[in-house]
Tab-separated table of C-alpha atoms in Angstrom:
chain	number	residue	atom	x	y	z
K	1	MET	CA	-23.545	-1.767	17.535
K	2	LYS	CA	-22.300	-5.141	18.694
K	3	SER	CA	-18.607	-5.560	19.418
K	4	ILE	CA	-15.960	-7.141	17.188
K	5	CYS	CA	-13.776	-9.791	18.801
K	6	PHE	CA	-10.368	-10.729	17.390
K	7	PHE	CA	-9.258	-14.171	18.563
K	8	ILE	CA	-5.618	-15.298	18.461
K	9	TYR	CA	-3.463	-17.638	20.542
K	10	ASP	CA	-1.373	-14.907	22.203
K	11	LEU	CA	0.187	-11.505	21.572
K	12	LYS	CA	3.847	-12.366	21.389
K	13	THR	CA	6.026	-10.460	18.955
K	14	GLY	CA	5.202	-11.728	15.479
K	15	GLY	CA	3.693	-10.811	12.136
K	16	ALA	CA	0.198	-12.278	12.591
K	17	GLU	CA	-0.068	-10.812	16.073
K	18	ARG	CA	0.837	-7.323	14.858
K	19	VAL	CA	-1.647	-7.576	12.004
K	20	VAL	CA	-4.459	-8.484	14.398
K	21	ILE	CA	-3.600	-5.470	16.567
K	22	TYR	CA	-3.453	-3.101	13.595
K	23	LEU	CA	-6.938	-4.214	12.512
K	24	ALA	CA	-8.276	-3.986	16.058
K	25	ASN	CA	-6.880	-0.446	16.270
K	26	TYR	CA	-8.558	0.411	12.971
K	27	PHE	CA	-11.993	-0.703	14.130
K	28	VAL	CA	-11.794	0.980	17.503
K	29	GLU	CA	-10.914	4.247	15.754
K	30	LYS	CA	-14.094	3.755	13.710
K	31	ASN	CA	-15.983	3.854	17.012
K	32	ARG	CA	-16.565	0.114	17.216
K	33	GLU	CA	-16.204	-1.699	20.496
K	34	VAL	CA	-13.294	-4.113	20.071
K	35	ILE	CA	-12.104	-7.073	22.122
K	36	LEU	CA	-8.717	-8.757	21.697
K	37	LEU	CA	-9.195	-12.270	23.025
K	38	THR	CA	-6.264	-14.661	23.487
K	39	VAL	CA	-5.886	-18.231	24.657
K	40	ALA	CA	-2.613	-17.685	26.535
K	41	ASP	CA	-1.787	-14.510	28.426
K	42	LYS	CA	1.585	-13.665	26.823
K	43	ASN	CA	1.541	-10.063	25.596
K	44	ASP	CA	4.670	-8.389	24.244
K	45	LEU	CA	2.809	-5.839	22.132
K	46	GLY	CA	0.868	-3.788	24.638
K	47	HIS	CA	2.678	-0.637	23.522
K	48	ILE	CA	0.950	-0.678	20.097
K	49	ILE	CA	-2.556	-1.586	21.323
K	50	ASN	CA	-5.066	1.262	21.465
K	51	PRO	CA	-6.035	1.680	25.146
K	52	LYS	CA	-9.717	1.695	24.140
K	53	ILE	CA	-9.431	-1.996	23.216
K	54	LYS	CA	-10.363	-4.596	25.795
K	55	VAL	CA	-7.571	-7.177	26.003
K	56	ILE	CA	-8.747	-10.410	27.606
K	57	SER	CA	-7.045	-13.790	27.981
K	58	LEU	CA	-8.651	-17.177	28.637
K	59	ASN	CA	-5.422	-18.023	30.506
K	60	LYS	CA	-5.042	-21.464	28.951
K	61	THR	CA	-2.050	-23.128	27.349
K	62	LYS	CA	-3.775	-26.071	25.649
K	63	LEU	CA	-6.369	-25.384	22.998
K	64	ARG	CA	-8.696	-28.177	24.075
K	65	ASN	CA	-8.966	-26.498	27.464
K	66	ALA	CA	-10.020	-23.250	25.821
K	67	ILE	CA	-13.168	-24.476	24.043
K	68	LEU	CA	-15.627	-24.225	26.955
K	69	PRO	CA	-14.175	-20.953	28.315
K	70	LEU	CA	-14.412	-19.524	24.779
K	71	ILE	CA	-18.080	-20.495	24.472
K	72	ARG	CA	-18.860	-19.071	27.918
K	73	PHE	CA	-17.014	-15.861	27.122
K	74	VAL	CA	-18.782	-15.281	23.816
K	75	ASN	CA	-22.167	-15.963	25.379
K	76	SER	CA	-21.462	-13.459	28.156
K	77	LYS	CA	-20.681	-10.629	25.707
K	78	ASP	CA	-22.662	-8.828	23.038
K	79	ILE	CA	-20.361	-9.878	20.184
K	80	GLY	CA	-21.511	-9.459	16.621
K	81	CYS	CA	-18.460	-10.883	14.855
K	82	LEU	CA	-15.614	-13.165	15.896
K	83	ILE	CA	-12.502	-12.976	13.713
K	84	SER	CA	-10.519	-16.123	14.462
K	85	ASN	CA	-6.887	-16.240	13.354
K	86	VAL	CA	-4.839	-19.278	12.317
K	87	TRP	CA	-5.631	-22.992	12.348
K	88	PRO	CA	-6.377	-24.730	14.742
K	89	LEU	CA	-7.955	-21.783	16.613
K	90	THR	CA	-10.287	-21.545	13.652
K	91	ILE	CA	-11.477	-25.097	14.321
K	92	ILE	CA	-12.312	-24.592	17.990
K	93	SER	CA	-14.063	-21.332	17.097
K	94	SER	CA	-16.542	-23.323	15.005
K	95	PHE	CA	-18.124	-24.730	18.168
K	96	ILE	CA	-19.380	-21.247	19.049
K	97	LEU	CA	-22.007	-21.507	16.324
K	98	LEU	CA	-23.753	-24.241	18.334
K	99	PHE	CA	-24.569	-21.639	20.973
K	100	SER	CA	-24.438	-18.254	19.233
K	101	LYS	CA	-25.617	-16.569	16.039
K	102	LEU	CA	-22.631	-14.263	15.665
K	103	LYS	CA	-20.765	-13.819	12.381
K	104	LEU	CA	-17.683	-16.050	12.189
K	105	VAL	CA	-14.649	-15.068	10.096
K	106	PHE	CA	-11.543	-17.244	9.724
K	107	VAL	CA	-8.231	-15.642	8.796
K	108	GLU	CA	-5.406	-17.900	7.659
K	109	HIS	CA	-1.967	-16.282	7.795
K	110	CYS	CA	0.146	-19.342	6.976
K	111	ASN	CA	0.755	-21.825	4.213
K	112	LEU	CA	-0.227	-24.794	6.359
K	113	SER	CA	1.197	-27.395	3.994
K	114	GLN	CA	4.632	-25.812	4.317
K	115	GLU	CA	4.399	-25.104	8.025
K	116	PHE	CA	3.468	-28.681	8.915
K	117	LYS	CA	5.218	-30.627	6.149
K	118	SER	CA	7.559	-32.294	8.666
K	119	LYS	CA	4.603	-33.720	10.617
K	120	LYS	CA	3.567	-37.343	10.190
K	121	TYR	CA	1.098	-38.364	7.525
K	122	LEU	CA	-1.660	-39.011	10.084
K	123	PHE	CA	-1.364	-35.472	11.498
K	124	ARG	CA	-1.477	-33.916	8.033
K	125	SER	CA	-4.444	-36.065	7.038
K	126	LEU	CA	-6.388	-35.109	10.166
K	127	GLN	CA	-5.553	-31.459	9.586
K	128	LYS	CA	-6.905	-31.648	6.041
K	129	ILE	CA	-10.081	-33.390	7.211
K	130	SER	CA	-10.633	-30.830	9.974
K	131	ILE	CA	-10.276	-27.964	7.515
K	132	SER	CA	-12.523	-29.502	4.862
K	133	ILE	CA	-15.266	-30.078	7.477
K	134	PHE	CA	-15.094	-27.114	9.848
K	135	TYR	CA	-14.147	-24.314	7.447
K	136	ARG	CA	-17.522	-24.678	5.731
K	137	PHE	CA	-19.155	-23.285	8.894
K	138	ALA	CA	-17.351	-19.951	8.699
K	139	HIS	CA	-19.345	-17.120	7.167
K	140	HIS	CA	-16.183	-15.773	5.541
K	141	ILE	CA	-12.643	-17.067	5.068
K	142	VAL	CA	-9.773	-14.642	4.527
K	143	THR	CA	-6.284	-15.564	3.361
K	144	VAL	CA	-3.381	-13.118	3.378
K	145	SER	CA	-2.097	-14.120	-0.081
K	146	GLU	CA	-3.061	-16.069	-3.171
K	147	GLY	CA	-0.594	-18.765	-2.144
K	148	VAL	CA	-2.348	-19.331	1.180
K	149	LYS	CA	-5.677	-19.373	-0.665
K	150	GLU	CA	-4.530	-22.119	-3.038
K	151	ASP	CA	-3.220	-24.107	-0.093
K	152	LEU	CA	-6.626	-24.027	1.623
K	153	ILE	CA	-8.339	-25.016	-1.621
K	154	SER	CA	-6.044	-28.050	-1.789
K	155	LYS	CA	-7.378	-29.001	1.641
K	156	GLY	CA	-11.001	-28.968	0.550
K	157	VAL	CA	-12.135	-25.372	1.062
K	158	LYS	CA	-14.351	-23.988	-1.717
K	159	ARG	CA	-12.617	-21.380	-3.840
K	160	SER	CA	-15.747	-19.207	-3.846
K	161	LYS	CA	-15.690	-18.958	-0.056
K	162	ILE	CA	-12.196	-17.465	0.194
K	163	GLU	CA	-11.281	-13.811	-0.156
K	164	VAL	CA	-7.669	-12.650	-0.333
K	165	ILE	CA	-7.045	-9.566	1.795
K	166	TYR	CA	-3.413	-8.592	2.223
K	167	ASN	CA	-2.015	-7.702	5.611
K	168	PRO	CA	-2.065	-4.035	6.642
K	169	LEU	CA	0.667	-1.662	7.702
K	170	PRO	CA	0.191	0.906	10.447
K	171	SER	CA	0.405	4.563	9.540
K	172	LEU	CA	4.022	5.689	9.310
K	173	GLY	CA	5.147	7.715	12.274
K	174	GLU	CA	2.282	6.427	14.414
K	175	GLY	CA	3.977	5.594	17.686
K	176	GLU	CA	7.301	5.307	15.895
K	177	SER	CA	10.147	5.064	18.361
K	178	LYS	CA	13.697	6.311	18.077
K	179	ILE	CA	16.726	4.100	17.708
K	180	ILE	CA	18.391	3.580	21.033
K	181	GLU	CA	22.047	2.747	20.592
K	182	ASP	CA	22.084	0.859	23.872
K	183	SER	CA	24.297	-1.930	22.627
K	184	THR	CA	27.669	-2.054	20.924
K	185	ASP	CA	26.175	-4.116	18.089
K	186	ILE	CA	23.493	-1.557	17.226
K	187	ALA	CA	25.941	1.338	17.544
K	188	ASN	CA	28.501	-0.386	15.283
K	189	TRP	CA	25.872	-1.035	12.633
K	190	ILE	CA	24.333	2.445	12.765
K	191	ASN	CA	27.685	4.226	12.591
K	192	SER	CA	29.244	2.035	9.910
K	193	LYS	CA	30.167	3.531	6.527
K	194	ASP	CA	29.634	0.124	4.862
K	195	LYS	CA	26.433	-0.938	3.138
K	196	LYS	CA	23.876	-1.625	5.874
K	197	ILE	CA	21.953	-4.878	5.455
K	198	ILE	CA	19.003	-5.680	7.708
K	199	SER	CA	16.936	-8.801	8.304
K	200	ILE	CA	14.048	-9.090	10.748
K	201	GLY	CA	12.119	-12.000	12.215
K	202	GLU	CA	11.801	-14.659	14.857
K	203	LEU	CA	14.897	-16.831	15.035
K	204	LYS	CA	13.179	-20.073	14.080
K	205	LYS	CA	13.579	-22.683	11.375
K	206	GLN	CA	11.015	-21.177	8.979
K	207	LYS	CA	12.949	-17.909	8.730
K	208	ASN	CA	16.164	-19.750	7.774
K	209	PHE	CA	18.694	-17.241	9.065
K	210	PHE	CA	21.353	-19.878	8.364
K	211	ASN	CA	20.687	-19.104	4.694
K	212	PHE	CA	21.182	-15.406	5.460
K	213	VAL	CA	24.446	-15.905	7.359
K	214	LYS	CA	25.869	-18.171	4.646
K	215	ALA	CA	24.813	-15.679	1.978
K	216	ILE	CA	26.688	-12.888	3.779
K	217	SER	CA	29.733	-15.148	4.013
K	218	HIS	CA	29.556	-15.935	0.288
K	219	PHE	CA	28.999	-12.265	-0.538
K	220	LYS	CA	32.147	-11.163	1.317
K	221	LYS	CA	34.247	-13.655	-0.635
K	222	ASN	CA	32.832	-12.906	-4.075
K	223	TYR	CA	31.571	-9.318	-4.300
K	224	SER	CA	33.136	-5.924	-3.782
K	225	TYR	CA	30.703	-4.144	-1.476
K	226	ARG	CA	31.667	-3.921	2.183
K	227	LEU	CA	28.748	-4.952	4.392
K	228	LYS	CA	27.494	-4.616	7.928
K	229	ALA	CA	24.426	-6.727	8.672
K	230	ILE	CA	22.014	-6.682	11.589
K	231	ILE	CA	19.343	-9.215	12.544
K	232	LEU	CA	16.447	-7.920	14.628
K	233	GLY	CA	14.692	-10.748	16.440
K	234	ASP	CA	15.097	-13.549	18.903
K	235	GLY	CA	14.080	-17.167	19.225
K	236	THR	CA	15.016	-20.780	19.742
K	237	GLU	CA	17.730	-20.854	17.066
K	238	ARG	CA	19.717	-17.901	18.368
K	239	ALA	CA	22.552	-20.012	19.810
K	240	SER	CA	22.890	-22.010	16.583
K	241	ILE	CA	22.951	-18.837	14.487
K	242	GLU	CA	25.586	-17.308	16.772
K	243	SER	CA	27.685	-20.470	16.351
K	244	LEU	CA	27.424	-20.265	12.571
K	245	ILE	CA	28.393	-16.576	12.595
K	246	LYS	CA	31.459	-17.456	14.642
K	247	LYS	CA	32.301	-20.429	12.414
K	248	GLU	CA	32.159	-18.212	9.319
K	249	GLY	CA	34.287	-15.538	11.014
K	250	LEU	CA	31.538	-12.928	10.720
K	251	GLU	CA	31.442	-11.627	14.301
K	252	ASP	CA	32.380	-8.129	13.073
K	253	THR	CA	29.977	-8.269	10.119
K	254	ILE	CA	26.670	-9.671	11.413
K	255	TYR	CA	25.121	-8.397	14.627
K	256	LEU	CA	22.291	-10.110	16.505
K	257	ALA	CA	20.488	-7.238	18.194
K	258	GLY	CA	17.412	-9.032	19.593
K	259	TRP	CA	13.870	-7.715	19.404
K	260	VAL	CA	13.145	-4.013	19.114
K	261	LYS	CA	9.744	-2.450	19.724
K	262	ASP	CA	9.610	-0.814	16.316
K	263	PRO	CA	11.682	-1.950	13.295
K	264	ILE	CA	10.834	1.053	11.091
K	265	PRO	CA	13.602	3.396	12.352
K	266	TYR	CA	16.158	0.650	11.686
K	267	LEU	CA	14.761	0.037	8.211
K	268	ARG	CA	15.130	3.753	7.488
K	269	LYS	CA	18.882	3.435	8.153
K	270	SER	CA	19.266	0.402	5.877
K	271	ASP	CA	20.526	0.093	2.332
K	272	LEU	CA	18.885	-3.281	1.815
K	273	PHE	CA	16.357	-5.538	3.551
K	274	VAL	CA	16.832	-9.280	3.107
K	275	LEU	CA	14.253	-11.986	3.838
K	276	SER	CA	15.715	-15.496	3.772
K	277	SER	CA	12.669	-17.590	4.760
K	278	ASP	CA	11.757	-21.055	3.534
K	279	TYR	CA	8.094	-20.008	3.382
K	280	GLU	CA	5.898	-17.023	4.222
K	281	GLY	CA	2.143	-16.571	4.198
K	282	PHE	CA	2.564	-12.880	3.377
K	283	GLY	CA	5.684	-11.138	4.675
K	284	VAL	CA	4.624	-7.961	6.507
K	285	VAL	CA	8.210	-6.854	7.023
K	286	ILE	CA	8.703	-6.688	3.235
K	287	ALA	CA	5.821	-4.236	2.997
K	288	GLU	CA	7.295	-2.311	5.931
K	289	ALA	CA	10.597	-2.012	4.064
K	290	LEU	CA	8.815	-0.729	0.953
K	291	SER	CA	6.949	1.851	3.041
K	292	VAL	CA	10.218	3.669	3.795
K	293	GLY	CA	11.681	3.125	0.332
K	294	VAL	CA	14.157	0.385	1.251
K	295	ASN	CA	15.081	-2.093	-1.474
K	296	VAL	CA	14.230	-5.742	-0.849
K	297	VAL	CA	15.766	-9.110	-1.614
K	298	SER	CA	13.555	-12.047	-0.684
K	299	THR	CA	13.557	-15.758	-1.230
K	300	ASP	CA	10.799	-16.714	-3.649
K	301	CYS	CA	9.058	-18.661	-0.884
K	302	GLN	CA	5.527	-19.491	-1.927
K	303	SER	CA	3.622	-16.477	-3.192
K	304	GLY	CA	3.496	-13.843	-0.431
K	305	PRO	CA	6.795	-12.051	-1.174
K	306	ARG	CA	6.304	-12.470	-4.940
K	307	GLU	CA	2.859	-10.856	-4.718
K	308	ILE	CA	4.105	-7.928	-2.618
K	309	LEU	CA	7.019	-7.329	-5.018
K	310	ASN	CA	4.858	-7.592	-8.160
K	311	ASN	CA	6.576	-10.736	-9.420
K	312	GLY	CA	10.038	-9.255	-8.889
K	313	GLU	CA	9.331	-5.905	-10.557
K	314	LEU	CA	9.765	-4.079	-7.232
K	315	GLY	CA	12.458	-6.209	-5.652
K	316	TYR	CA	14.771	-9.142	-6.173
K	317	LEU	CA	13.645	-12.757	-5.716
K	318	SER	CA	16.124	-15.549	-5.043
K	319	LYS	CA	15.953	-19.315	-4.776
K	320	VAL	CA	14.892	-20.801	-1.438
K	321	ASP	CA	17.702	-22.091	0.792
K	322	ASN	CA	20.402	-21.163	-1.707
K	323	PRO	CA	23.013	-18.847	-0.112
K	324	GLU	CA	24.960	-18.338	-3.340
K	325	ASN	CA	21.850	-17.227	-5.213
K	326	LEU	CA	20.769	-15.028	-2.304
K	327	ALA	CA	24.184	-13.326	-2.280
K	328	LYS	CA	23.982	-12.826	-6.049
K	329	SER	CA	20.549	-11.201	-5.695
K	330	MET	CA	21.878	-8.939	-2.940
K	331	ASN	CA	24.671	-7.754	-5.213
K	332	LYS	CA	22.181	-7.072	-8.029
K	333	ALA	CA	20.005	-5.067	-5.653
K	334	LEU	CA	22.954	-2.944	-4.504
K	335	ASP	CA	24.084	-2.433	-8.100
K	336	ASN	CA	20.616	-1.585	-9.434
K	337	PRO	CA	18.281	-0.362	-6.706
K	338	VAL	CA	14.587	0.029	-7.503
K	339	ASN	CA	13.324	3.602	-7.464
K	340	LYS	CA	12.401	4.598	-3.905
K	341	ASP	CA	9.177	6.349	-4.943
K	342	LYS	CA	7.925	3.191	-6.673
K	343	LEU	CA	8.468	1.192	-3.495
K	344	ILE	CA	6.651	3.709	-1.327
K	345	SER	CA	3.790	3.877	-3.836
K	346	ARG	CA	3.379	0.093	-3.736
K	347	SER	CA	3.315	0.083	0.068
K	348	LYS	CA	0.205	2.280	0.014
K	349	ASP	CA	-1.746	-0.721	-1.282
K	350	PHE	CA	-1.250	-2.185	2.202
K	351	SER	CA	-2.220	0.908	4.191
K	352	LEU	CA	-4.336	0.272	7.260
K	353	GLU	CA	-7.118	2.430	5.847
K	354	THR	CA	-7.200	0.450	2.580
K	355	ILE	CA	-7.086	-2.991	4.181
K	356	GLY	CA	-9.302	-2.006	7.112
K	357	LYS	CA	-12.065	-0.936	4.708
K	358	LYS	CA	-11.966	-4.363	3.074
K	359	TYR	CA	-12.511	-6.033	6.438
K	360	GLN	CA	-15.236	-3.521	7.264
K	361	GLU	CA	-17.051	-4.364	4.024
K	362	LEU	CA	-16.615	-8.094	4.641
K	363	ILE	CA	-18.084	-7.922	8.131
K	364	ALA	CA	-20.968	-5.786	6.905
K	365	VAL	CA	-21.990	-8.316	4.242
K	366	LYS	CA	-25.294	-9.975	5.169
């Protein structure tokens, strides 16, 4: 059988990158030859990649410089299907069809209107035009939530061409690491008798950890539970978040622990997971929290979290960028936790076997 090639910009620590690896691992375990192809050579996730997978980088930083190397690469390999992830990689992948008859699948992980809303009108107009023209060449288009689907439709993609397939979770315990209390912050959080709050993600504007910090500050002043909070992740806004923590006098309440290889052991220790984002295409970490029975509070940011939590039936939804409302939802969640078995049951809808089969069926369609 011909190989399956997953194409993504790089393999830095992030939700979309992990999802691509999980799916690549699934297919290689089904005895398919799998290639993980990246534009740039950054790879922070080698520890979760099945060694049977060929990981290859075009070693480029600018997308325009990757078009010809991509075409040459595809033509040099016996590839049956290219699964291209995230605009604008999807656009440059379209050029392959001028030289190859492989099956082309686009996967959109983001709500592009939200992600690029701060860009100038010309940029947004050109993005919409590029999507309305080039997405028609894909054999299949996958979105990771209904919200992302509706966003693509608003940009000119035919509704009938899009299939919603949620993001997968890896099997629990598969490569799961132990907590290493190698920092005072992690040790203080683990050993605390207070309610343990956890939040996970790249420290960037979209994730709005300022909302999280302010919510913790408001919570301490207005509710009775004693909290210890930890943020797993790193990024460009770390210094600003640290400054806000200091300004709010929360140095002994909120710990910035940086990235960890595997968040699951930390989720297991938590009383509550909180997602404070302004927008999310899906929200893999919410599903990860459910998989170990941890209650969730999430901002109602587009439809990903709402879909995972069954419209708030399996978790608490709060207003976007509203620390007071986020704190209120946290208190409700601690007062009235959702049954752990219900959360774990819901997470099975996102199992790698379930989601992998959907991709397998999609690729097999003539």
